[in-house]
Tab-separated table of C-alpha atoms in Angstrom:
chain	number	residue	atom	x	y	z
A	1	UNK	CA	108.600	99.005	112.575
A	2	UNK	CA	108.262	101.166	109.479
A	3	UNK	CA	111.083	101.264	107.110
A	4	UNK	CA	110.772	105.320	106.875
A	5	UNK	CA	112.761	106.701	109.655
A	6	UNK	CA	110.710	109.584	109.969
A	7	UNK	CA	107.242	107.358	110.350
A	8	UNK	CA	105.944	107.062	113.972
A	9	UNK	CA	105.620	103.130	114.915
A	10	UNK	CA	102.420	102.859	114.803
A	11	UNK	CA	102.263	104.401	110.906
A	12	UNK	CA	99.047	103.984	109.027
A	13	UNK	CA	98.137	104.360	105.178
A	14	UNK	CA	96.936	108.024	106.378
A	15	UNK	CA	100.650	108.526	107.382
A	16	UNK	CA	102.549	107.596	104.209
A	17	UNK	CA	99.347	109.781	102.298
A	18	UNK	CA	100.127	112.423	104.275
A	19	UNK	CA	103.590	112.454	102.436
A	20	UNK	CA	102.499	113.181	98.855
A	21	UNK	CA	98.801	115.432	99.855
A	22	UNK	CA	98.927	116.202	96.214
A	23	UNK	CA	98.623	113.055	94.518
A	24	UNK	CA	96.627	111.309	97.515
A	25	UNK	CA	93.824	113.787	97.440
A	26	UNK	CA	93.115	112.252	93.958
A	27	UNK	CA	93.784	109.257	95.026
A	28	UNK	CA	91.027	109.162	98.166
A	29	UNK	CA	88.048	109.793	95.396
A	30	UNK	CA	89.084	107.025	93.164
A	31	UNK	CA	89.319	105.276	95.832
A	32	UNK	CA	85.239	106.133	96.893
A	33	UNK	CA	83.896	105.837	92.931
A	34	UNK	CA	85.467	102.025	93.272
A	35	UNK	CA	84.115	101.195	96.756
A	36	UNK	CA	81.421	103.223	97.024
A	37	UNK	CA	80.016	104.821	93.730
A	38	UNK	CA	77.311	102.963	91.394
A	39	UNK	CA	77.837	98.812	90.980
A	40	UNK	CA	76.514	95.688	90.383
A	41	UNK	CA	78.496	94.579	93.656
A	42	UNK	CA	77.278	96.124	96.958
A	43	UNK	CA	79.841	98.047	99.193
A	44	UNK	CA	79.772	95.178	100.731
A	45	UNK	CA	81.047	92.613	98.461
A	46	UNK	CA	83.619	95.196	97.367
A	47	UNK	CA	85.505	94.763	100.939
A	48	UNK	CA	84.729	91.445	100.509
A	49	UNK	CA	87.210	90.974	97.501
A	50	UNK	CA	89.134	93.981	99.022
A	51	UNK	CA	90.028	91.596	102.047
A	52	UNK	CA	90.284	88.616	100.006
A	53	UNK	CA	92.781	90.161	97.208
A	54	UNK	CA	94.755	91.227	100.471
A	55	UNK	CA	94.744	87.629	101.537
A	56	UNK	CA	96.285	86.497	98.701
A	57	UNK	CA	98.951	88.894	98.835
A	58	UNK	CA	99.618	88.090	102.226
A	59	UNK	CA	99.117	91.519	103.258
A	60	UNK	CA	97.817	91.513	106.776
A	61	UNK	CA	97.235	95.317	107.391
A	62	UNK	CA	94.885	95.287	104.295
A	63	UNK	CA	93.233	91.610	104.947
A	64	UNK	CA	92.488	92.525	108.074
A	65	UNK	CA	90.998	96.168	107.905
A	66	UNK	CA	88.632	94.994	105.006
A	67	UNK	CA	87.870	91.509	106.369
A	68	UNK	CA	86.842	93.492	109.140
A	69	UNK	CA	84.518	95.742	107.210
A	70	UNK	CA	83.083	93.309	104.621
A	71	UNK	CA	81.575	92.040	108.318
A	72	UNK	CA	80.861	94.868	109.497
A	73	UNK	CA	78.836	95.056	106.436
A	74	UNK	CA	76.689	91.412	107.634
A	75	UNK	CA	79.288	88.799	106.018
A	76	UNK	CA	80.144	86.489	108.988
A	77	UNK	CA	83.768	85.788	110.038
A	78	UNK	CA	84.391	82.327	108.987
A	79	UNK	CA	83.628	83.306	105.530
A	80	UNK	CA	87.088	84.907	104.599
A	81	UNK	CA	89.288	81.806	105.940
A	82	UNK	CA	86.787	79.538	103.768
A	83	UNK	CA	86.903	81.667	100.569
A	84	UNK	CA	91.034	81.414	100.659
A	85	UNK	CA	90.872	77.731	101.148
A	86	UNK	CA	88.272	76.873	98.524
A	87	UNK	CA	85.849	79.036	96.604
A	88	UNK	CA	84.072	76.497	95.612
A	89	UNK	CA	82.989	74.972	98.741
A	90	UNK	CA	82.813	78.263	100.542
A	91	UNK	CA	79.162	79.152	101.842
A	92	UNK	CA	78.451	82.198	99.714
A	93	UNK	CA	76.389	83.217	97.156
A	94	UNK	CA	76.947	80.660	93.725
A	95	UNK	CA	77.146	84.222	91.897
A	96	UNK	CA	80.279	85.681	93.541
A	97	UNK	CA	82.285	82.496	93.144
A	98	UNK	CA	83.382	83.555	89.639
A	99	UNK	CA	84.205	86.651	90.491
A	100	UNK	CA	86.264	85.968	93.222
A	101	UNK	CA	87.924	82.802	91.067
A	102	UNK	CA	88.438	85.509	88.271
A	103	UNK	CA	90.076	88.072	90.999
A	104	UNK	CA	92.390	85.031	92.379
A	105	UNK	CA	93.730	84.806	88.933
A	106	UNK	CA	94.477	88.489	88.222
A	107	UNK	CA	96.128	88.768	91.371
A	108	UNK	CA	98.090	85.379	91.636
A	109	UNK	CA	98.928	85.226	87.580
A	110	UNK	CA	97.674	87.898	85.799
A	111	UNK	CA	99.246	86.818	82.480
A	112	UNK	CA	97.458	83.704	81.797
A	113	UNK	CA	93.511	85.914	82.314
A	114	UNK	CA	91.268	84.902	79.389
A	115	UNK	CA	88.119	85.606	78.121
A	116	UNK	CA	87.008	82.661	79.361
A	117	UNK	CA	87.387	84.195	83.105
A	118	UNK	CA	85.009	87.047	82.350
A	119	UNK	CA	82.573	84.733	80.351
A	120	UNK	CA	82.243	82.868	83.480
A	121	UNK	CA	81.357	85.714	85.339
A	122	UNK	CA	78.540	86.541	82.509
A	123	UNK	CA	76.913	83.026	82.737
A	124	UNK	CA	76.633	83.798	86.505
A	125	UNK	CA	74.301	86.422	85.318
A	126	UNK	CA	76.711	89.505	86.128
A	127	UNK	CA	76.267	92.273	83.816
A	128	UNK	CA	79.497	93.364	81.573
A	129	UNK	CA	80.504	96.161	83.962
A	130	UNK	CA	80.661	93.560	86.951
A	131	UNK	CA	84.216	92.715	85.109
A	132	UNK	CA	85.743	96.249	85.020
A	133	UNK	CA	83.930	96.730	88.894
A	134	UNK	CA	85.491	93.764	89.631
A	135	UNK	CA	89.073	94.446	87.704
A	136	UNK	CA	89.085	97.955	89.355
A	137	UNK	CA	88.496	96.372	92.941
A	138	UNK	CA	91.145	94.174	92.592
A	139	UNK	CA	93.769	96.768	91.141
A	140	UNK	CA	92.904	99.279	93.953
A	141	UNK	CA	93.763	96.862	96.640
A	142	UNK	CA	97.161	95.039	94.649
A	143	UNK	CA	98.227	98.908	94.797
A	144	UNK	CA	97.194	99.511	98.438
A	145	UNK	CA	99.251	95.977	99.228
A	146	UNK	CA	102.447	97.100	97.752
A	147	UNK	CA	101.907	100.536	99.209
A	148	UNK	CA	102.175	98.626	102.767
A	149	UNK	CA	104.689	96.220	102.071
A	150	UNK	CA	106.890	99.169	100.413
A	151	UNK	CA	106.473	101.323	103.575
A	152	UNK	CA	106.964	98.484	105.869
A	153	UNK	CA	103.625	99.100	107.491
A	154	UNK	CA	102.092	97.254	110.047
A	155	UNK	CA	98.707	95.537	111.046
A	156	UNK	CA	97.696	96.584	115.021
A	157	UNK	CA	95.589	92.927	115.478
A	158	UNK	CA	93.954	94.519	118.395
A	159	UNK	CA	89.994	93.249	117.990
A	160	UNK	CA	88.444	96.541	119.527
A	161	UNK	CA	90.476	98.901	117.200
A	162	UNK	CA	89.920	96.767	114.024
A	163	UNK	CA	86.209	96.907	114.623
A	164	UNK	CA	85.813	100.480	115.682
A	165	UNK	CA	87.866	101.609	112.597
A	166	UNK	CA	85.957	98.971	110.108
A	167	UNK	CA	82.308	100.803	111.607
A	168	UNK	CA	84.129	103.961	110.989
A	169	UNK	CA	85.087	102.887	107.250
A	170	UNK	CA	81.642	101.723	106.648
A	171	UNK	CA	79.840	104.482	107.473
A	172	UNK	CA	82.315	107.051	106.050
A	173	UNK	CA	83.394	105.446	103.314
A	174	UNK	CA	87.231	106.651	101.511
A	175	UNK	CA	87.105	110.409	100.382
A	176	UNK	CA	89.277	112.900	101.456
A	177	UNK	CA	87.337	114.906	104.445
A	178	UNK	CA	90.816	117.090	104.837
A	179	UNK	CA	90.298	119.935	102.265
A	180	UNK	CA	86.167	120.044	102.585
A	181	UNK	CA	84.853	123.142	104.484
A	182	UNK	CA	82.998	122.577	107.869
A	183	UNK	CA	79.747	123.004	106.359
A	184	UNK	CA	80.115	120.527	103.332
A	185	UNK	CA	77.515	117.350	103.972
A	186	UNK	CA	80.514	114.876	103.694
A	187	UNK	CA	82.051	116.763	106.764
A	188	UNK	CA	78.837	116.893	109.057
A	189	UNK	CA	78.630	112.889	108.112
A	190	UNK	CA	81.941	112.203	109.057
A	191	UNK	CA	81.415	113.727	112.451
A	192	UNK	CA	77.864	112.323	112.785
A	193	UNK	CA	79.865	109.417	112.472
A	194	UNK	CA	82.315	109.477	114.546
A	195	UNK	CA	79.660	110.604	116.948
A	196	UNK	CA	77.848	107.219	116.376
A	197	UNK	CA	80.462	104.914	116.544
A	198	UNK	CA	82.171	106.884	119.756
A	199	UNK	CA	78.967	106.622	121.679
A	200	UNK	CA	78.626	103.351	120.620
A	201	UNK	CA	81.546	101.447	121.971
């Protein structure tokens, strides 16, 4: 149950947006450039530290929607538990095991980040902007977090939904499709979407 008495029980992100249009509407483009836009990390390594920055915060409703789509985009499902009980011993690439150590320490205690955290993301062979990529990731999603937790949101577990919404996520990505006219290309590939994924499952 949300804490907003006006919030339906089954409240979503979309619903507490929906609140403030004004600032959101900004919000939904930063919120592509950091997913989506130009990076040394593919979209898919983004949800990956999306869902694991949500695991560390404990925050189910994001942990689950972006384990969901970092699989969605090929990572298996036994990767996530792994990653939150060891990084090192976790099968993934030796390259993103810096930058996830480095996220792990901005979210858990931010304070004590040195430069010896980003240096070991260089000798990994990262270029610089794989830090700020990285740092903006991890921001975006201790936000998102705290937006749940504030709102009292909660995560629907249900397997079918969670996949159907993490295909939907991956194909459209996060911009704001409610002020674009019919004929704008983002439009016609959010409903070629939906299209997909509906005749899909």
């Amino acid at each position: 149950m949300t804490f907003i008495p006006s919030f339906p029980s089954d409240a979503t992100v979309r619903t507490v947006m929906a609140q403030r249009p004004e600032i959101y509407r900004h919000w939904h483009q930063v919120g592509e450039g950091i997913m989506r836009g130009d990076s040394p990390f593919t979209p898919g390594e983004r949800e990956l530290i999306a869902g694991y920055v949500s695991g560390l915060n404990a925050c189910a409703y994001c942990h689950g929607a972006h384990t969901a789509v970092a699989v969605a985009f090929g990572f298996p499902e036994s990767l996530m538990p792994s990653l939150l009980d060891n990084i090192d011993e976790a099968p993934i690439d030796e390259r993103m095991k810096p930058v996830l150590k480095f996220v792990r320490k901005l979210t858990l205690t931010p304070a004590q980040m040195t430069k010896a955290d980003a240096e070991a993301i260089f000798t990994a062979g990262w270029e610089e902007i794989a830090v700020h990529d990285a740092v903006a990731v991890c921001c975006y999603f201790n936000f998102m977090n705290r937006l749940v937790f504030g709102h009292g949101i909660e995560f629907d577990p249900d397997p079918d939904k969670v996949r159907m919404l993490a295909e939907r996520k991956k194909q459209l990505g996060y911009a704001n499709r409610d002020d674009l006219p019919e004929d704008h290309p983002l439009v016609r590939k959010v409903r070629a979407g939906k299209e997909a994924i509906s005749s899909s499952s």
